[in-house]
Short mmCIF file of C-alpha atoms in Angstrom, two decimals:
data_model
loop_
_atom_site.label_atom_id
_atom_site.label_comp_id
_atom_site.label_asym_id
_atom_site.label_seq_id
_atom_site.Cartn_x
_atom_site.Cartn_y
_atom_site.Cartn_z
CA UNK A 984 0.00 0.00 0.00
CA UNK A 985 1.49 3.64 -0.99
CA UNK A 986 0.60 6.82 -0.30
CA UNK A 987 0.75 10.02 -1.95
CA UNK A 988 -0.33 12.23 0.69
CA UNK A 989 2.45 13.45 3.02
CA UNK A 990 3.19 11.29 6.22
CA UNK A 991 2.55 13.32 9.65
CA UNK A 992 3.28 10.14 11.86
CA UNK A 993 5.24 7.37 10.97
CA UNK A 994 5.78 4.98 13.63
CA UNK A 995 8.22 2.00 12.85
CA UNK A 996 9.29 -0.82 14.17
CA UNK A 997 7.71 -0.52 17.71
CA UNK A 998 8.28 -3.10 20.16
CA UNK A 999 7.09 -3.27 23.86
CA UNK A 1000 7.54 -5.62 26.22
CA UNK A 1001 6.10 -6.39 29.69
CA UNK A 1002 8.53 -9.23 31.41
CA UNK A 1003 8.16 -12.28 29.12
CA UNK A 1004 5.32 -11.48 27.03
CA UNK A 1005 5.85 -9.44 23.92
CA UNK A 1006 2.81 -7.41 23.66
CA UNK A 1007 3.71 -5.15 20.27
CA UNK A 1008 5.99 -7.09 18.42
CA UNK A 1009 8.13 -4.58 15.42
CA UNK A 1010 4.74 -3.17 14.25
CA UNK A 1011 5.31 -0.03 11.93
CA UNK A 1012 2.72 1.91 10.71
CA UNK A 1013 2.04 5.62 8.67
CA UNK A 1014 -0.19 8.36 8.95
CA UNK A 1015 -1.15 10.22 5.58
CA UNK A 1016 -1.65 13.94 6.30
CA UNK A 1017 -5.67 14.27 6.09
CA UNK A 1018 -6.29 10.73 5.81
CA UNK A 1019 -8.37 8.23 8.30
CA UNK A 1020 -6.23 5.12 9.43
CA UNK A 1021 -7.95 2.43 10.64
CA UNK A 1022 -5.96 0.09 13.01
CA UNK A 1023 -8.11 -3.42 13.39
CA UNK A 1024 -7.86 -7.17 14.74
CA UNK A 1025 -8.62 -9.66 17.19
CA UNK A 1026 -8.47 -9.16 21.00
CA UNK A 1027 -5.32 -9.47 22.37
CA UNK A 1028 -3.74 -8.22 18.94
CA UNK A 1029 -2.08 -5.53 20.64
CA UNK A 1030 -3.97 -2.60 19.22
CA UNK A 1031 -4.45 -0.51 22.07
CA UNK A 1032 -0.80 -1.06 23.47
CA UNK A 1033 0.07 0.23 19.99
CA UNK A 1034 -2.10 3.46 20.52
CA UNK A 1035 -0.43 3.79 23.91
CA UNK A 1036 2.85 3.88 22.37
CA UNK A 1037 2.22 6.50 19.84
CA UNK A 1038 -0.10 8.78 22.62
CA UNK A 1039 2.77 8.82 25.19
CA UNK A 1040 1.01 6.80 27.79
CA UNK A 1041 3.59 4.04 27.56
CA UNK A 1042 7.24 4.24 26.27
CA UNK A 1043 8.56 1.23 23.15
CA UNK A 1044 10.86 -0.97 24.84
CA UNK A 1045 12.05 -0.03 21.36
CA UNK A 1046 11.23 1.65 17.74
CA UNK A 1047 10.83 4.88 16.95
CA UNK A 1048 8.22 7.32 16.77
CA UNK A 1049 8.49 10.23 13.93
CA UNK A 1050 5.89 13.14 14.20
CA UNK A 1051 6.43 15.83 11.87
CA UNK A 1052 9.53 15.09 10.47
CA UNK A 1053 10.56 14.95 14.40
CA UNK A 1054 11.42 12.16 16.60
CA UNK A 1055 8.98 11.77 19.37
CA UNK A 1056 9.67 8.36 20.54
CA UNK A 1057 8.71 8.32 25.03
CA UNK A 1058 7.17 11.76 25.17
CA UNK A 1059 4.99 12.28 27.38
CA UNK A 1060 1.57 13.08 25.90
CA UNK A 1061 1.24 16.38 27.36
CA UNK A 1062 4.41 17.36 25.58
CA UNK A 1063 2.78 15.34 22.61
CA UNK A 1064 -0.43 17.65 22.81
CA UNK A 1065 1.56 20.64 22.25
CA UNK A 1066 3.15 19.17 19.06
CA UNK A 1067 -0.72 18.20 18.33
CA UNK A 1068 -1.22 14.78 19.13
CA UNK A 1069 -4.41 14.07 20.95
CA UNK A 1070 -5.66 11.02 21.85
CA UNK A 1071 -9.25 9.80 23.48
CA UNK A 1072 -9.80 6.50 25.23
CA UNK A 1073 -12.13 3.78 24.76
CA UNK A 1074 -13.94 4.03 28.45
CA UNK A 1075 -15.05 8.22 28.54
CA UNK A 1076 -13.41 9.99 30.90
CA UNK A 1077 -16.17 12.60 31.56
CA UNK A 1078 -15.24 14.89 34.41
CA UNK A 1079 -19.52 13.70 34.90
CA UNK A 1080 -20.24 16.69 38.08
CA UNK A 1081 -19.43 19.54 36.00
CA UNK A 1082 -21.48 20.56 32.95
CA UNK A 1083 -20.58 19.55 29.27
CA UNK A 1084 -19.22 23.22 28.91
CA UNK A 1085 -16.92 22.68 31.75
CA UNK A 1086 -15.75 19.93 30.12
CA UNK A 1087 -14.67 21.55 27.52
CA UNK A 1088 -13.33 24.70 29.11
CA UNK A 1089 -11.07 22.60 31.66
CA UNK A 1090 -9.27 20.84 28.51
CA UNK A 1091 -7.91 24.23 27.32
CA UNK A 1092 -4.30 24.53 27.65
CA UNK A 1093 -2.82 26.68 30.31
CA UNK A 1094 -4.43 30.31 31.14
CA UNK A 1095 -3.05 33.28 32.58
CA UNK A 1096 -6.36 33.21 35.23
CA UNK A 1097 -5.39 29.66 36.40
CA UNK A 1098 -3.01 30.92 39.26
CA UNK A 1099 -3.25 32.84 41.94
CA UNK A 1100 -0.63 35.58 40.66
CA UNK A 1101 -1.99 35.42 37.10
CA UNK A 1102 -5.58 36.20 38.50
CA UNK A 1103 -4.87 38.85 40.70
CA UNK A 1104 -1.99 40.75 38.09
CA UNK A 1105 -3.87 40.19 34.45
CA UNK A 1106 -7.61 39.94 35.10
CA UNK A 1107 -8.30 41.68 32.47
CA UNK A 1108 -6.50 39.13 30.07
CA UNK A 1109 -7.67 36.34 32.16
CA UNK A 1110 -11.62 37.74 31.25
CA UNK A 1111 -10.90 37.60 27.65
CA UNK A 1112 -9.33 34.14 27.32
CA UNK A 1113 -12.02 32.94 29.84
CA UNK A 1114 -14.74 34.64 26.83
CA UNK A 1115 -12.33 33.55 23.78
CA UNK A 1116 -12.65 29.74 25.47
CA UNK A 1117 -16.31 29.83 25.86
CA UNK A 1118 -16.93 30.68 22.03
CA UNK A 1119 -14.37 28.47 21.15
CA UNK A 1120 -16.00 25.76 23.06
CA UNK A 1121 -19.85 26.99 21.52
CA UNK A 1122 -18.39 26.65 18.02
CA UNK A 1123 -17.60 22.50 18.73
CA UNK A 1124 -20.37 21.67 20.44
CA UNK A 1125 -22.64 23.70 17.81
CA UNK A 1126 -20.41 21.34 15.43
CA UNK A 1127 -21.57 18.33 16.96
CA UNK A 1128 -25.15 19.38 18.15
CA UNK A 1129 -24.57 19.44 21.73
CA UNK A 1130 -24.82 22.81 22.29
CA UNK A 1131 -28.45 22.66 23.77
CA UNK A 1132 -26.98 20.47 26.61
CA UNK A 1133 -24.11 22.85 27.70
CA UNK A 1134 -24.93 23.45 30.74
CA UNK A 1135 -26.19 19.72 31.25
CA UNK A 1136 -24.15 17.59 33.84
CA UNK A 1137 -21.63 15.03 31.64
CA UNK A 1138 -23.07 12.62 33.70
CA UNK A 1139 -26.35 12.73 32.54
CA UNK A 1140 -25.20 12.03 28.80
CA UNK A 1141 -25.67 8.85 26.65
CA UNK A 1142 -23.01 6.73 26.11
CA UNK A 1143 -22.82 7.98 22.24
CA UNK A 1144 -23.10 11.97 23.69
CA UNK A 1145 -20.18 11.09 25.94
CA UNK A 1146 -18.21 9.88 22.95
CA UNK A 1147 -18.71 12.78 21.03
CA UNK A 1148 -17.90 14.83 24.33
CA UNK A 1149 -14.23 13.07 24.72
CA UNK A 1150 -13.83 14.34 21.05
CA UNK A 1151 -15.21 17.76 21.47
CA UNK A 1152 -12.41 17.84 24.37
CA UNK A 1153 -9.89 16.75 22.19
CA UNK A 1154 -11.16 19.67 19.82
CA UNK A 1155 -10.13 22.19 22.47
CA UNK A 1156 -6.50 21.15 22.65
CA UNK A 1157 -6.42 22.49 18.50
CA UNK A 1158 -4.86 19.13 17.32
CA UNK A 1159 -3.04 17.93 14.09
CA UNK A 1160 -3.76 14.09 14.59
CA UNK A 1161 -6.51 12.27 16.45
CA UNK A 1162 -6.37 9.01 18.04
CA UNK A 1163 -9.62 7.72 18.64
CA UNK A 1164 -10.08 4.19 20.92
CA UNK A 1165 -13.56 2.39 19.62
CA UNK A 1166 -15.32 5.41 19.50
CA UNK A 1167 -18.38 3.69 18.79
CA UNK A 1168 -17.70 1.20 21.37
CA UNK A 1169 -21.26 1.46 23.17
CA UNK A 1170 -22.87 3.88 20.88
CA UNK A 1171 -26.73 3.69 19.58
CA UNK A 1172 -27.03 3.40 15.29
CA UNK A 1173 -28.19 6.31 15.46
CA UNK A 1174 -25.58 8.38 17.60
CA UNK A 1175 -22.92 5.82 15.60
CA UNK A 1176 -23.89 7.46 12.43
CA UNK A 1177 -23.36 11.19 14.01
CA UNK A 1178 -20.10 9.99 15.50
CA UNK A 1179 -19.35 8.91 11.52
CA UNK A 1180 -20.79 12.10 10.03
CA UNK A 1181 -18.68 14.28 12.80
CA UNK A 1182 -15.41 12.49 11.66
CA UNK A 1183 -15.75 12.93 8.15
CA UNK A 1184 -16.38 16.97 8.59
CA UNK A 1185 -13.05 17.08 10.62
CA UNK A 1186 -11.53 14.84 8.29
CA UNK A 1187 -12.56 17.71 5.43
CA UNK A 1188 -11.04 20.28 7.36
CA UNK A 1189 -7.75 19.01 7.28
CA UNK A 1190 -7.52 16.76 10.53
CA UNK A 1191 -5.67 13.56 10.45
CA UNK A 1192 -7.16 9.85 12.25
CA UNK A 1193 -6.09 7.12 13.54
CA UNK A 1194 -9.07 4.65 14.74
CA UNK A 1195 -9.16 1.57 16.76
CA UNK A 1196 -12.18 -0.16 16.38
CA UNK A 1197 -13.46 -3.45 16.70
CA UNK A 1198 -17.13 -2.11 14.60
CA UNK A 1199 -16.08 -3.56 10.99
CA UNK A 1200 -19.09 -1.41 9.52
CA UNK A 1201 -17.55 2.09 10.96
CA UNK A 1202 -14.37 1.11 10.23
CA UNK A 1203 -15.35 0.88 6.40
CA UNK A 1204 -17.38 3.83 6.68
CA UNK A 1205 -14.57 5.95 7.94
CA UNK A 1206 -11.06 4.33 6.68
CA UNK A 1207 -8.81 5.69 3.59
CA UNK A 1208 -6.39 2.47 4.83
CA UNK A 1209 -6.27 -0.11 7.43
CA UNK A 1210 -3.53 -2.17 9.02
CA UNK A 1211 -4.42 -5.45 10.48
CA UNK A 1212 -2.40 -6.68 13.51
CA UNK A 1213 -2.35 -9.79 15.30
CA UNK A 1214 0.18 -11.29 17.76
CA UNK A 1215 1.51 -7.79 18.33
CA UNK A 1216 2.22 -7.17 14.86
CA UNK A 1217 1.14 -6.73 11.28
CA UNK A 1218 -0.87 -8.85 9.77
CA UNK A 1219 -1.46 -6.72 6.21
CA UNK A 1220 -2.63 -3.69 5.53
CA UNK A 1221 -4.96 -1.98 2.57
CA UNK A 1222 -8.21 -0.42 1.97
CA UNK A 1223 -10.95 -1.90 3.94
CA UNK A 1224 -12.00 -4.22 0.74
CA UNK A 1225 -8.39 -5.20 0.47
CA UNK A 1226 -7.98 -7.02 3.92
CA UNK A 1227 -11.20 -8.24 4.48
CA UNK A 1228 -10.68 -10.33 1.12
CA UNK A 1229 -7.64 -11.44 2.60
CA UNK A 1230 -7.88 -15.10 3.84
CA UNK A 1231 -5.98 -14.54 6.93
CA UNK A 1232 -8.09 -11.61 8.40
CA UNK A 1233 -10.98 -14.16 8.39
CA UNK A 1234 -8.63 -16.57 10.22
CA UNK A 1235 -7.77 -13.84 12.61
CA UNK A 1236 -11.22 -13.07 13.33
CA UNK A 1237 -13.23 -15.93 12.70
CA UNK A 1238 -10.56 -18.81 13.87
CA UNK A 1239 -9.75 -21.62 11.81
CA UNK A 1240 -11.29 -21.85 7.94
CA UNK A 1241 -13.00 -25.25 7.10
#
């Protein structure tokens, strides 16, 4: 599979490790600029432990991680944030007593009004990010129709609202790349086929994906390419049509052919 688009992530050769058990074994994989990567197979394949890797939440045993033309490999994802990597997680993690604005306004990076000596010496600046925040935050959730609940508790969301919440954070943070962890792990057909709709507008305006998800039918809805790892590494990779005609995904999934 080649690419013309420009690569914004290439990760290659990543291994990690816990103890005896090789849990990403060499996997390398490539991010087109503007393109949706899909990143599918069986449980236990070693998909999210990849995603870890690349996010900054764990650190390759070995490998390296390329982002931008820069090597990134074991930083931490708050430094990864600021070179606009953002990454959600496959259980929400809804901040569920404070309303869905809140949630968006605490996901903002660092403000003047946040400490004590920034409050009391640049109020006046701290106002105006405080307002700049707010409309940014309006403009997402208008985006993804969950405006009318802003001042809702997260907590009293559906499971396909919260998804679309733990994006709308990640929105905040003004990111290059997206990882998303089964984002429609959970998620009614009919919030499943916002959540697709939502993706595809960010994808237009120039945002870059890379999905886990176990959902086959979002996964073809969504993908430009998809890898397919098992045993900690890659299986193949294509379009969606390309691997799923592929004899060995249909091992992978479905366990021995007949």
């Amino acid at each position: 599979m080649t690419t013309q688009f420009p690569l914004v992530l290439h990760a290659h050769r990543l291994r990690k490790t816990y103890g005896g058990l090789e849990a990403v074994a060499g996997m390398s994989l490539e991010l087109p600029k503007g393109k949706i990567t899909g990143l599918i197979g069986p449980n236990g394949a070693g998909k999210t432990t990849m995603l870890n890797l690349i996010s900054g939440v764990e650190r390759p045993t070995s490998g390296t991680i390329m982002l931008g033309g820069q090597e990134v490999t074991g930083l931490a994802p708050h430094l990864l944030v600021k070179r606009g990597l953002v990454r959600t997680f496959q259980i929400c993690r809804d901040l569920g007593r404070l309303t869905v604005l809140e949630n968006l306004l605490v996901a903002r990076p660092a403000q003047t009004g946040e400490t004590l000596l920034g409050a009391l010496m640049h109020r006046r600046s701290a106002r105006a990010e405080e307002g700049a925040g707010i409309e940014t935050a309006r403009g997402i959730l208008e985006r993804i129709d969950l405006w009318r609940l802003a001042d809702e508790p997260a907590s009293s969301l559906s499971g396909g609202q919260k998804k679309l919440l733990e994006l709308s954070r990640a929105l905040m943070l003004k990111p290059d790349i997206i990882l998303l962890d089964e984002p429609a792990a959970g998620v009614s057909p009919a919030m499943e086929q916002v959540l697709i709709a939502v993706i595809r507008e960010l994808v237009a305006g120039g945002l870059t994906f890379l999905i886990v998800e176990h959902d086959l039918d979002v996964v073809a809805a969504l993908c430009d390419q998809v890898y397919v790892m098992l045993a900690g590494s890659e299986l193949t990779r294509g379009t969606f049509a390309e691997v799923t005609k592929d004899p060995r995904v249909l091992d992978a999934y479905m366990g021995a052919r007949t």
